[in-house]
Coordinates of C-alpha atoms and ligand atoms in Angstrom, one line a residue:
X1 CA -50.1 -63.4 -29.1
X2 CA -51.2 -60.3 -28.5
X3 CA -50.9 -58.6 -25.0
X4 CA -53.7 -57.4 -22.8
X5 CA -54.0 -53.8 -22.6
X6 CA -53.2 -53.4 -19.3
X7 CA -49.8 -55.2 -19.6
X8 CA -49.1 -52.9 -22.5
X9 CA -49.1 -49.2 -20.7
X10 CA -46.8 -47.0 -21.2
X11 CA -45.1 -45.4 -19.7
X12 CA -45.1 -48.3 -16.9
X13 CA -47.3 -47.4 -14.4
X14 CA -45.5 -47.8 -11.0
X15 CA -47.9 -50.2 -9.5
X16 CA -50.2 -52.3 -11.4
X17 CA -52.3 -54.9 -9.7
X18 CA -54.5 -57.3 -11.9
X19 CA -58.2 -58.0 -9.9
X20 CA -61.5 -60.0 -10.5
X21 CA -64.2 -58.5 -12.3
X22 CA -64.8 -55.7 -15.2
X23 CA -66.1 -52.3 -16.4
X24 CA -68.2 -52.5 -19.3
X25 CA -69.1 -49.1 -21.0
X26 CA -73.0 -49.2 -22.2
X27 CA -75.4 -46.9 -23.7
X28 CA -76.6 -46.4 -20.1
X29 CA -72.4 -45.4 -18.6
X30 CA -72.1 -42.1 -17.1
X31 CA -69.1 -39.9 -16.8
X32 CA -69.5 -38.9 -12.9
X33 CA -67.8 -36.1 -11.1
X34 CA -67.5 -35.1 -7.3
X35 CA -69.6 -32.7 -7.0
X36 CA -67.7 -29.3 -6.4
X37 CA -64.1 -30.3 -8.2
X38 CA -63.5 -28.0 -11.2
X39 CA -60.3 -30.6 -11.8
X40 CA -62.0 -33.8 -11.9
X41 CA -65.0 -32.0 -14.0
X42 CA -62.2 -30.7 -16.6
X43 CA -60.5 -34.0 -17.0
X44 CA -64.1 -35.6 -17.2
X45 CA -65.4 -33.3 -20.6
X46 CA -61.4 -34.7 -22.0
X47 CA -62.1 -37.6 -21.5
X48 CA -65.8 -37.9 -22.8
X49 CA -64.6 -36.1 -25.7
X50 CA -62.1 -38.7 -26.7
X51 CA -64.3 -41.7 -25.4
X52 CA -67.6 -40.4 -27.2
X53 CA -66.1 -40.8 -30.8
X54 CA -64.0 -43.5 -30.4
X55 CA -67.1 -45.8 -29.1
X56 CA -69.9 -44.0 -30.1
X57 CA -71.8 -44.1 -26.2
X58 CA -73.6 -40.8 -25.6
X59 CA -71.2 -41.2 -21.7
X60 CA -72.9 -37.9 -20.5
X61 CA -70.7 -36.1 -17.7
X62 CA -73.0 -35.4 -14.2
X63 CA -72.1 -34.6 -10.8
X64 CA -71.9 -37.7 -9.0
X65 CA -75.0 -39.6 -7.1
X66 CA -74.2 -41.0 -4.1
X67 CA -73.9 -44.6 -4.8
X68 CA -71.6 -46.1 -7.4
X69 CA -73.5 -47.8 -10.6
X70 CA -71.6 -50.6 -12.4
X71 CA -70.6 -49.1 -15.5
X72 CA -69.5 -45.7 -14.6
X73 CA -66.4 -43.7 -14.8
X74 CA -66.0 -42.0 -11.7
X75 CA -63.7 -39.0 -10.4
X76 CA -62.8 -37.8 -6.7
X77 CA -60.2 -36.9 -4.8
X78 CA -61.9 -38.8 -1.7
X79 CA -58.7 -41.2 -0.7
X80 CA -56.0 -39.3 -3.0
X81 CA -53.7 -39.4 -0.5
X82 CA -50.5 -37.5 -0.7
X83 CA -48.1 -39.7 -1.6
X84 CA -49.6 -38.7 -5.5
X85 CA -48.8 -35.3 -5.4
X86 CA -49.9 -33.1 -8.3
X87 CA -49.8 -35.5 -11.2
X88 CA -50.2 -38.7 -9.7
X89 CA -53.5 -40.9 -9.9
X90 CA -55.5 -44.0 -8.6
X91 CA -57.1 -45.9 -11.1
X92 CA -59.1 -48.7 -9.6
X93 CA -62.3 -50.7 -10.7
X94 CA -64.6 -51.8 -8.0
X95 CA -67.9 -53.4 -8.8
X96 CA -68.0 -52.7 -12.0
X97 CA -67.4 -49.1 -11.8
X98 CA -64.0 -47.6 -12.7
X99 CA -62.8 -44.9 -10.2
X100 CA -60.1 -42.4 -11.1
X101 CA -58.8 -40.5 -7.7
X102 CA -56.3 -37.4 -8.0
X103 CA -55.4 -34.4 -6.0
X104 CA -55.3 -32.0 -9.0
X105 CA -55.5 -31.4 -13.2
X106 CA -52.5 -33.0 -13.7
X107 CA -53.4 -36.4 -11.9
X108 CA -57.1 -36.6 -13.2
X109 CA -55.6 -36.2 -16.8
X110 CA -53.2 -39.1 -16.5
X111 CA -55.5 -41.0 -14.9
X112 CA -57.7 -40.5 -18.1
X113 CA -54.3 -41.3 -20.4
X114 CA -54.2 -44.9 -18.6
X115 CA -57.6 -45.6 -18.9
X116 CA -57.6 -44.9 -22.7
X117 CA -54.8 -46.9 -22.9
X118 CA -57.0 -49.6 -21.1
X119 CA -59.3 -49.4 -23.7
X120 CA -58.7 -51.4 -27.3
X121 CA -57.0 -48.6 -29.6
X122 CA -60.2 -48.9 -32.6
X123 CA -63.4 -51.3 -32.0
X124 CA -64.9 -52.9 -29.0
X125 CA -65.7 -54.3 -26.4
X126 CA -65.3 -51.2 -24.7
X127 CA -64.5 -53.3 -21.4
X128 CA -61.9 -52.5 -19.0
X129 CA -60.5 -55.7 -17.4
X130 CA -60.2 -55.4 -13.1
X131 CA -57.6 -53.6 -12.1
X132 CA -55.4 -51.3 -9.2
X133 CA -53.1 -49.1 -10.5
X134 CA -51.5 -46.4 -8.6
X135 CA -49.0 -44.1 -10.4
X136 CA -47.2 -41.2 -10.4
X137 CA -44.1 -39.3 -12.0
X138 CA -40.3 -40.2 -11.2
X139 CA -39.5 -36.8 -13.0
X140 CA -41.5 -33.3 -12.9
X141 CA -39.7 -32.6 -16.1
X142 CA -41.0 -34.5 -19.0
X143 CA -41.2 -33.0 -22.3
X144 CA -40.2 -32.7 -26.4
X145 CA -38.8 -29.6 -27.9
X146 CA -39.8 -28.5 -31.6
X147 CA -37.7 -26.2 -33.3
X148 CA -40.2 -24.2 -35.0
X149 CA -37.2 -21.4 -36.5
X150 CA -35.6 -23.8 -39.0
X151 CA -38.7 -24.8 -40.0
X152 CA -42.4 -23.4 -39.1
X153 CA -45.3 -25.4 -37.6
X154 CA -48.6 -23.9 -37.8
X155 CA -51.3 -23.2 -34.7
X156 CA -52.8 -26.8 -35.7
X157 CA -49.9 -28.5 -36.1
X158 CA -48.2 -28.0 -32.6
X159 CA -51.7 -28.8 -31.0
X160 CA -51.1 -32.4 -32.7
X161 CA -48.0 -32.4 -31.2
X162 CA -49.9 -31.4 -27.3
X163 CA -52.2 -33.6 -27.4
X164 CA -49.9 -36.9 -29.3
X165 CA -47.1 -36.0 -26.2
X166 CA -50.2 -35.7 -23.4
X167 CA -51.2 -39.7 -24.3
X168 CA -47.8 -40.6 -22.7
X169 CA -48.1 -38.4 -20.1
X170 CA -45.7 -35.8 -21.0
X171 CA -45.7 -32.2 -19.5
X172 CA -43.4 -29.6 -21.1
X173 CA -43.2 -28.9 -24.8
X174 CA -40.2 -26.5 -25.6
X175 CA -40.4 -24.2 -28.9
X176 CA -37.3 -23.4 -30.4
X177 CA -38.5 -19.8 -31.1
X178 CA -35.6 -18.3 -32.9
X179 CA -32.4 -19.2 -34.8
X180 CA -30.2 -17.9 -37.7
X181 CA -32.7 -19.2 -40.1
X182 CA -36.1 -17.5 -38.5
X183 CA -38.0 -15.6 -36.0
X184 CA -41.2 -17.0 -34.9
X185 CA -43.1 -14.9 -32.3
X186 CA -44.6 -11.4 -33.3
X187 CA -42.8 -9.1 -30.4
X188 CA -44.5 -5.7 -30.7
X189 CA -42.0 -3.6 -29.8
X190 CA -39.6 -4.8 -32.4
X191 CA -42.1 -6.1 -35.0
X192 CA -39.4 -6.6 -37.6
X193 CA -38.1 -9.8 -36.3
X194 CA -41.4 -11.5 -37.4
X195 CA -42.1 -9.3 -40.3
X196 CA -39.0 -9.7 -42.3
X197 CA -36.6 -12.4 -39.8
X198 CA -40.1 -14.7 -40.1
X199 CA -40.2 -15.0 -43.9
X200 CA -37.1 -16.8 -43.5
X201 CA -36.3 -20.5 -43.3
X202 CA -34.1 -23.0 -43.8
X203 CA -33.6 -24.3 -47.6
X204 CA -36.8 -26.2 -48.0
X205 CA -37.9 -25.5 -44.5
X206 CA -41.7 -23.7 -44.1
X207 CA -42.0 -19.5 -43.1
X208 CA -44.4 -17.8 -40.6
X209 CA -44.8 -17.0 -37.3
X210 CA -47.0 -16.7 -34.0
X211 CA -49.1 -13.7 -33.4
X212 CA -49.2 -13.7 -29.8
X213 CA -52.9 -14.3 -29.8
X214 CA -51.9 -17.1 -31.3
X215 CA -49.2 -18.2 -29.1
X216 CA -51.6 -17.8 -26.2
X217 CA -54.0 -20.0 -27.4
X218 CA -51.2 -22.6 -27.8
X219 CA -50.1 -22.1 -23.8
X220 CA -54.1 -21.9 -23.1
X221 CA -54.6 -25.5 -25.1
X222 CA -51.3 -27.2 -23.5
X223 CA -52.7 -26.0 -20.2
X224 CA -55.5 -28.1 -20.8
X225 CA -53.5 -31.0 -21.5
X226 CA -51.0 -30.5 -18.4
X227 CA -48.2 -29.2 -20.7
X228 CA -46.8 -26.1 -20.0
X229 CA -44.8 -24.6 -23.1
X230 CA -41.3 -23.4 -22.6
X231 CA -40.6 -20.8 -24.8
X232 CA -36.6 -20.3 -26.6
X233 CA -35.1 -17.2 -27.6
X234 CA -31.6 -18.4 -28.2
X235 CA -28.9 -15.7 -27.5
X236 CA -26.3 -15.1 -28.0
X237 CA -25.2 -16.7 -30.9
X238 CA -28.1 -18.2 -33.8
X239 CA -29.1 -14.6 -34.2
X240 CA -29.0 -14.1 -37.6
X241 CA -32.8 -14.0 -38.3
X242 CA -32.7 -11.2 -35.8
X243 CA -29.5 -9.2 -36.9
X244 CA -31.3 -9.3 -40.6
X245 CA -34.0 -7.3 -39.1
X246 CA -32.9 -4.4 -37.4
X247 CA -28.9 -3.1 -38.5
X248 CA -28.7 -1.5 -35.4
X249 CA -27.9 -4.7 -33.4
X250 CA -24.6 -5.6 -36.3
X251 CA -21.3 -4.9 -34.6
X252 CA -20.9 -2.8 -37.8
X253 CA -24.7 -1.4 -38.0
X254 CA -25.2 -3.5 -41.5
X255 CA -27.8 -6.1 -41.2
X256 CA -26.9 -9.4 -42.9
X257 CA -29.1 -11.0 -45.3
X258 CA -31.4 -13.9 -44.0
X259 CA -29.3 -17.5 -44.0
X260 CA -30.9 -20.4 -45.5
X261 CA -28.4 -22.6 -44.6
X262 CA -27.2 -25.6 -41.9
X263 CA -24.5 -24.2 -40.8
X264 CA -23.5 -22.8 -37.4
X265 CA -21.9 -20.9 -34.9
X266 CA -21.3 -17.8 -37.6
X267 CA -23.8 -14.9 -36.0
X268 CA -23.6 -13.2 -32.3
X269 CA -25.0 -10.0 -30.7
X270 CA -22.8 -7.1 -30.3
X271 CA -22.2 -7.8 -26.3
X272 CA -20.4 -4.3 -25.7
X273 CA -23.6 -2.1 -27.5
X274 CA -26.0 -1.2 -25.1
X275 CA -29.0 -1.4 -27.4
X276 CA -28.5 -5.3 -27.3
X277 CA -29.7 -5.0 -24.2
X278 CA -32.3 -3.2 -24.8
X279 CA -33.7 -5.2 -27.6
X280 CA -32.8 -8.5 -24.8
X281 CA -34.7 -7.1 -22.4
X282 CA -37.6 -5.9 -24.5
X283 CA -38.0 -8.9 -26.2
X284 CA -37.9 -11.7 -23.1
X285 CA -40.4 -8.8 -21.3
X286 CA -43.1 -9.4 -24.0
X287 CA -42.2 -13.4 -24.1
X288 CA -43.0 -13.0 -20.5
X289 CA -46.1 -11.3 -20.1
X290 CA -47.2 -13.7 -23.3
X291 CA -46.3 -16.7 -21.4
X292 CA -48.2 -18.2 -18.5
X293 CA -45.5 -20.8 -17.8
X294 CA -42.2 -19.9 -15.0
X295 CA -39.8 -20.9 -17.5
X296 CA -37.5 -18.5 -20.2
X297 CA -35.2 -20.6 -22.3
X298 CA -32.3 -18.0 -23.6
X299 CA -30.1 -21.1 -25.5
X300 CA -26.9 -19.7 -24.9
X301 CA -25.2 -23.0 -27.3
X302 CA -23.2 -22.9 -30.0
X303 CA -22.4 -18.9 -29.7
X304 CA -18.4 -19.6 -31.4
X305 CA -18.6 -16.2 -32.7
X306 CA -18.6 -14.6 -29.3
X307 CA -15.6 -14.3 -27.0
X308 CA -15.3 -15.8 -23.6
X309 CA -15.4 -12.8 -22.1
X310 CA -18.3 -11.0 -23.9
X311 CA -20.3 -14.4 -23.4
X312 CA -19.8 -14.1 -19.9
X313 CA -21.1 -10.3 -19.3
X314 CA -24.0 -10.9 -22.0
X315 CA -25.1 -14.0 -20.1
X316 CA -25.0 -12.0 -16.6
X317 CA -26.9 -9.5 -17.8
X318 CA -29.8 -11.8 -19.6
X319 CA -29.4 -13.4 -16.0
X320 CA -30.3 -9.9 -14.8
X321 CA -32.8 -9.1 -17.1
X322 CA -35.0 -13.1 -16.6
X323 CA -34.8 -12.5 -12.6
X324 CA -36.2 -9.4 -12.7
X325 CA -38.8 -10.6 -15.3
X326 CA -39.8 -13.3 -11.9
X327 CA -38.9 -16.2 -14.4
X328 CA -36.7 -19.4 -14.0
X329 CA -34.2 -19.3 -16.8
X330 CA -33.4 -22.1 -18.6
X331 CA -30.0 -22.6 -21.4
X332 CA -28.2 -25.1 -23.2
X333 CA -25.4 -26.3 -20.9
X334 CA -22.5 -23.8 -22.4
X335 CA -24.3 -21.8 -20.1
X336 CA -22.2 -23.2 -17.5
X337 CA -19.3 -21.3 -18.0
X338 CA -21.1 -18.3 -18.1
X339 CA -21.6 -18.7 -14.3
X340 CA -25.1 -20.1 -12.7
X341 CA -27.4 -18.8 -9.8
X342 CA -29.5 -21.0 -8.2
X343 CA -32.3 -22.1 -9.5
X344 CA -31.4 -22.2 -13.2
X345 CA -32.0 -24.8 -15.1
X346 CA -29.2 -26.5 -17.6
X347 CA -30.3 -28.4 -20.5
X348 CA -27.1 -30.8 -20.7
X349 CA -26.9 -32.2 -24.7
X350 CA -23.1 -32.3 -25.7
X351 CA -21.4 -35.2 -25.1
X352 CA -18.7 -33.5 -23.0
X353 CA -20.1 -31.2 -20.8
X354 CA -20.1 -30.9 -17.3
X355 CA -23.3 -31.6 -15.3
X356 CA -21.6 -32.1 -11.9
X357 CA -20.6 -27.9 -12.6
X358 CA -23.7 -27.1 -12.9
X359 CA -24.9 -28.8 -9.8
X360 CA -21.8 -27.4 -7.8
X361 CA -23.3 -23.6 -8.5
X362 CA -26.4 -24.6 -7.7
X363 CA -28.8 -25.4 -11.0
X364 CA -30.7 -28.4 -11.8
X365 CA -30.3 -31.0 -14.7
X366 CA -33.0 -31.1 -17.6
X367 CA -31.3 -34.2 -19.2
X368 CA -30.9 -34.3 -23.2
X369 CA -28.3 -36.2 -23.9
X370 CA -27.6 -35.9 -27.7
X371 CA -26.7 -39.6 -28.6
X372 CA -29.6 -40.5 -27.2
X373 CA -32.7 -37.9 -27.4
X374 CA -32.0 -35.8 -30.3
X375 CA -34.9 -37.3 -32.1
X376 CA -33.5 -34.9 -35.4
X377 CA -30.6 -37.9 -35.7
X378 CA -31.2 -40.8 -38.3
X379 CA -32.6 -44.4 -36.6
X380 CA -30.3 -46.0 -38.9
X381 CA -28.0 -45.5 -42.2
X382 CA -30.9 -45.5 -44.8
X383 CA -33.0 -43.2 -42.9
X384 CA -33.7 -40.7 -45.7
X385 CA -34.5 -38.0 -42.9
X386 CA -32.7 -36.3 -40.1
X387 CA -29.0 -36.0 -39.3
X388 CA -26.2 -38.1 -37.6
X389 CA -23.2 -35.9 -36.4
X390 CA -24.3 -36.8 -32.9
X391 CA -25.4 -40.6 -33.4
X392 CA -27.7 -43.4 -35.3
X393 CA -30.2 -43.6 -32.8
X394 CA -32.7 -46.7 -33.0
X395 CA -35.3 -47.2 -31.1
X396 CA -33.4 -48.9 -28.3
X397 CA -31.0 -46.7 -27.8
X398 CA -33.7 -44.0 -27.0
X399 CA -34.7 -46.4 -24.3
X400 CA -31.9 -47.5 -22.4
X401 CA -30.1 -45.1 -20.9
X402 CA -30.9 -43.3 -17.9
X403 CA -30.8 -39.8 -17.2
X404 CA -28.9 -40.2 -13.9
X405 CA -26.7 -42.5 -14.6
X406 CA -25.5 -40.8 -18.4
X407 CA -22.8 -38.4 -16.9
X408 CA -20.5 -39.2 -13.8
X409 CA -21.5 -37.6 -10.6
X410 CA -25.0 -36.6 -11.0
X411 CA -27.3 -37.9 -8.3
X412 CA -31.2 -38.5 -8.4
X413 CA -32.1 -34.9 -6.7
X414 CA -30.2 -33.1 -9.2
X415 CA -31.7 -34.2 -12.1
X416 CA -35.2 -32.4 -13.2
X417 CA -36.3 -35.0 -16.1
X418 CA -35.6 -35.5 -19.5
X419 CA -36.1 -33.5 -22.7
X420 CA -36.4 -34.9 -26.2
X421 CA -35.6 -32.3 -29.2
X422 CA -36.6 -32.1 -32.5
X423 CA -34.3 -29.9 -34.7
X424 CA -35.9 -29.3 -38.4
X425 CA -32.8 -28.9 -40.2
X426 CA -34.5 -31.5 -42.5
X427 CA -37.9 -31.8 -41.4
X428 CA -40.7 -29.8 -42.7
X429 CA -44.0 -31.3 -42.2
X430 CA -46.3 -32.8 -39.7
X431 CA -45.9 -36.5 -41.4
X432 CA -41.9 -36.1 -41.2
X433 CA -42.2 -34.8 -37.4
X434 CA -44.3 -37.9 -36.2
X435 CA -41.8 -39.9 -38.3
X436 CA -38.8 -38.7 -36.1
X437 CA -40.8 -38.7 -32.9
X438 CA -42.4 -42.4 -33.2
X439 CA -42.1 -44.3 -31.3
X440 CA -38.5 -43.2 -29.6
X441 CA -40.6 -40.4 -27.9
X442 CA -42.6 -43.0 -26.1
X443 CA -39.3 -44.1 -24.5
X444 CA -38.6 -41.0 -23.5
X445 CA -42.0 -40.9 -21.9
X446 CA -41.6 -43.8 -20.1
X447 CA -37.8 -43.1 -19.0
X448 CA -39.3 -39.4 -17.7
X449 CA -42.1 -41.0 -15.8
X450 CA -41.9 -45.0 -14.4
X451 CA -39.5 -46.4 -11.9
X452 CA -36.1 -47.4 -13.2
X453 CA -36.5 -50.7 -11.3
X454 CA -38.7 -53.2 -13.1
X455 CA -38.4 -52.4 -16.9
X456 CA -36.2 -53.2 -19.9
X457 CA -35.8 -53.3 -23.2
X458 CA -37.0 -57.0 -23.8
X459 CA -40.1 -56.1 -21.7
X460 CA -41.0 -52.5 -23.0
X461 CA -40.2 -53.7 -27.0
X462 CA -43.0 -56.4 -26.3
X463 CA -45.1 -53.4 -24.7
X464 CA -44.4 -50.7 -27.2
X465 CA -45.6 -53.5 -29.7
X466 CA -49.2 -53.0 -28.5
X467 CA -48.9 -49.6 -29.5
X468 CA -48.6 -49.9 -32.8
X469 CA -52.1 -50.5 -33.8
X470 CA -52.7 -47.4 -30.9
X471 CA -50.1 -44.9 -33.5
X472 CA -52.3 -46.1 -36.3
X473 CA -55.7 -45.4 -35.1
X474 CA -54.6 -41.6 -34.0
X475 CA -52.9 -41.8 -38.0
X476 CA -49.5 -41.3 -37.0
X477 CA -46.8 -41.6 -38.9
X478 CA -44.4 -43.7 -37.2
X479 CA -41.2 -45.7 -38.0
X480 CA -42.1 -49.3 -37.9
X481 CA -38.9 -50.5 -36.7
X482 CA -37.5 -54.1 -36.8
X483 CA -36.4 -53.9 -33.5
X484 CA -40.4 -53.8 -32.0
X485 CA -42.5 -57.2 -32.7
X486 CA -45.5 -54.7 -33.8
X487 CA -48.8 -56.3 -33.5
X488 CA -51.4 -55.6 -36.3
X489 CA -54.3 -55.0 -34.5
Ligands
TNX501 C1 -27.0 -28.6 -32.5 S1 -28.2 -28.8 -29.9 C2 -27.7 -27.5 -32.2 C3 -28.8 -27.1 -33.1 C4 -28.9 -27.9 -34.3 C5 -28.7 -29.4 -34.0 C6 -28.8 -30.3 -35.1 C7 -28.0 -27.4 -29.8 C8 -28.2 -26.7 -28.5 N1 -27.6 -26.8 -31.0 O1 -28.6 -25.7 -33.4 O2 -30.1 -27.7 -34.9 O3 -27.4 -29.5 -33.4 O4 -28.8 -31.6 -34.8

């Protein structure tokens, strides 16, 4: 038997109350807004703009009348209290009316997220059963990362991708900006990089790259969905694309060619030539100014060409050059040995690694463990894409874990959330992205946001069943796993 919606959200709200009574949308249902709150009125046009396809109701947005009318969606932050914080919401019917509270964007827009969720995924009734719900985030860090330099994804594309993660209430998308294979962002001062390093990719793998008007629309669109984009250049090592552009950065002033291959670890920047610096500095300044997020990524993994030693002095000086920029920095956790400051942020994915190092010098956790999250690794042995150096993942063992609890000695303050990434080694199209993605990236979701107490497995594979038909109706392509009971409709 199927289950009612609202025992099917995900992520797990943290309190969910079931009450008497019902809001029923009608021709007559208004989408009403405290008067004066540029939040609530934001998150009311997103939701009218999803609701008014999907049931065909005109549900025209006003500023709010004094008295509640059965049948109305309401927003206010009278009564957030704030124990919600930024992106936490009330979602409550009373007398037929459904009221969404918040204290900000974030909270009105995941309010919206549970009440489509509320909502039957294709055809009517368009009735929302009574209910209290109050929720908020265990985690501020809850995202995906796409790696875009293996293999491009256009403007459109990665807007799919925003809005797909913003319907389980994820907030950071990561992109993967360079590698050996390709550059992706235009970066004036050295326009090479996407000129000739962006007609590279890997074998089979898509070209291109973001003009930064682009780009900026991207960060403007994932503001409007409460993601904020955190933008990679890795360094030092997966440089190729970039030492193919300009010969001057080559130990031995001969650019490469571009590398279609898999293989890594081979390239590095010259850490002793001052003009790496230079071109460093130059190209996170740009990437700065471009991006309205706090966060620079700078990789830092896999750099086996470089030496201790150089690693060292080329990471303290990109430390150098992100502080000065006013940016948080963020690397792979090989950045560890480089030495931390506080305040950086270490995205821990190798199996051995040291967390509790990181913690010691004063950084916090973005947890991305690689037997678990890499969403580029195989569900199983006949999965035709993706790899599986690090693990088979299925769709259970996306879900439990938990990000504290993965490595010894790392408490609950020290960990920031949870990242999912999608290398595109072998994936080069939208369909074979949502195929890798769904549905282990609704774990992810639900791991990032809801209490640890009071899920599991056998309960969330029952949920994540209901979402089936949900993944359908948006026309994603997800892999129906036989470890999920999925419902048909
Ligand atoms: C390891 S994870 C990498 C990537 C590859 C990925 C493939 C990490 C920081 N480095 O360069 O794309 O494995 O699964």
């Amino acid at each position: 038997m199927n289950k009612a919606q609202y025992e099917s959200l995900i992520p797990k709200p943290v309190l969910l109350e079931k009450r008497g009574g019902v809001c029923s949308l009608t021709p007559e249902s208004r989408i009403c807004v405290q008067a004066g709150s540029t939040w609530a009125l934001q998150a009311a046009e997103y939701l009218a703009g999803r609701l008014r396809p999907l049931t065909g109701l005109p549900l025209p947005v006003e500023e709010a009348a004094q008295a509640f009318e059965p049948g109305c969606i309401y927003f206010t932050a009278q009564g957030a209290g704030t124990e919600l914080g930024e992106e936490g919401y009330q979602l409550s019917t009373e007398e037929g009316c459904l009221i969404i509270r918040a204290r900000g964007f974030a909270g009105f827009f995941y309010g919206c997220q549970t009440l489509r969720q509320l909502l039957p995924p294709a055809e009517g009734p368009w009735e929302i059963p009574g209910v209290f719900i109050e929720d908020y985030p265990r985690f501020p860090w809850r995202g995906s990362m796409l790696d875009v330099a293996r293999s491009f994804f256009t403007v459109d594309e990665v807007k799919r991708l925003l809005d797909l993660l913003a319907a389980y209430k994820l907030n950071r998308l990561h992109l993967h900006l360079s590698d050996d294979q390709g550059w992706r962002i235009m970066i004036d001062s050295w326009p090479n990089l996407a000129l000739h390093g962006g007609s590279g990719a890997v074998e089979g793998g898509r070209a291109g790259f973001f003009t930064k008007a682009e780009y900026q629309e991207l960060a403007a669109y994932a503001q409007s969905r409460a993601i904020t984009l955190v933008p990679e250049i890795d360094l030092p090592g997966h440089t190729n694309a970039a030492l193919a552009s300009y010969p001057e950065l080559n130990r031995d002033g001969v650019a490469p060619g571009l590398y279609r291959g898999m293989k890594v670890g081979f390239s590095t920047l010259a850490a002793e030539k001052e003009i790496t610096y230079k071109f460093v500095s130059d190209v996170l300044g740009e990437l700065a100014a471009l991006t309205p997020g706090p966060y620079l990524h700078v990789g830092g993994d896999e750099a086996h060409s470089t030496k201790d030693e150089e690693y060292r002095l080329f990471m303290g000086r990109v430390q150098d050059i992100v502080a000065e920029l006013g940016k948080t920095l963020v690397g792979w956790d090989e950045i560890i040995q480089a030495g931390l400051r506080p305040g950086d942020l270490v995205q821990i994915w190798r199996k051995d690694t040291r967390p509790r190092e990181a913690v010691r010098q004063g950084a916090k956790l973005i947890m991305s463990p690689c037997t678990r999250v890499y969403l580029d690794m195989k569900y199983g042995p006949e999965t035709e894409l993706g790899q599986d150096w690090a693990a088979l993942i299925e769709v259970e063992d996306a879900y439990s874990w938990d990000p504290v609890s993965v490595y010894p000695d790392v408490g609950e303050e020290d960990v920031l959330g949870v990242e999912a990434p999608l290398w595109t080694e072998t994936i080069h199209n939208l369909g074979d992205m949502e195929y890798m993605l769904f549905p282990r990236l609704l774990g992810v979701a639900e791991i990032g946001w809801s209490p640890r107490q009071g899920r599991s497995w056998e309960e969330y594979r029952l949920r994540l069943a209901a979402h089936g038909p949900r993944l359908r109706a948006a026309g994603v392509n997800f892999y129906r796993s036989g470890q999920v009971p999925w419902e048909e409709r």
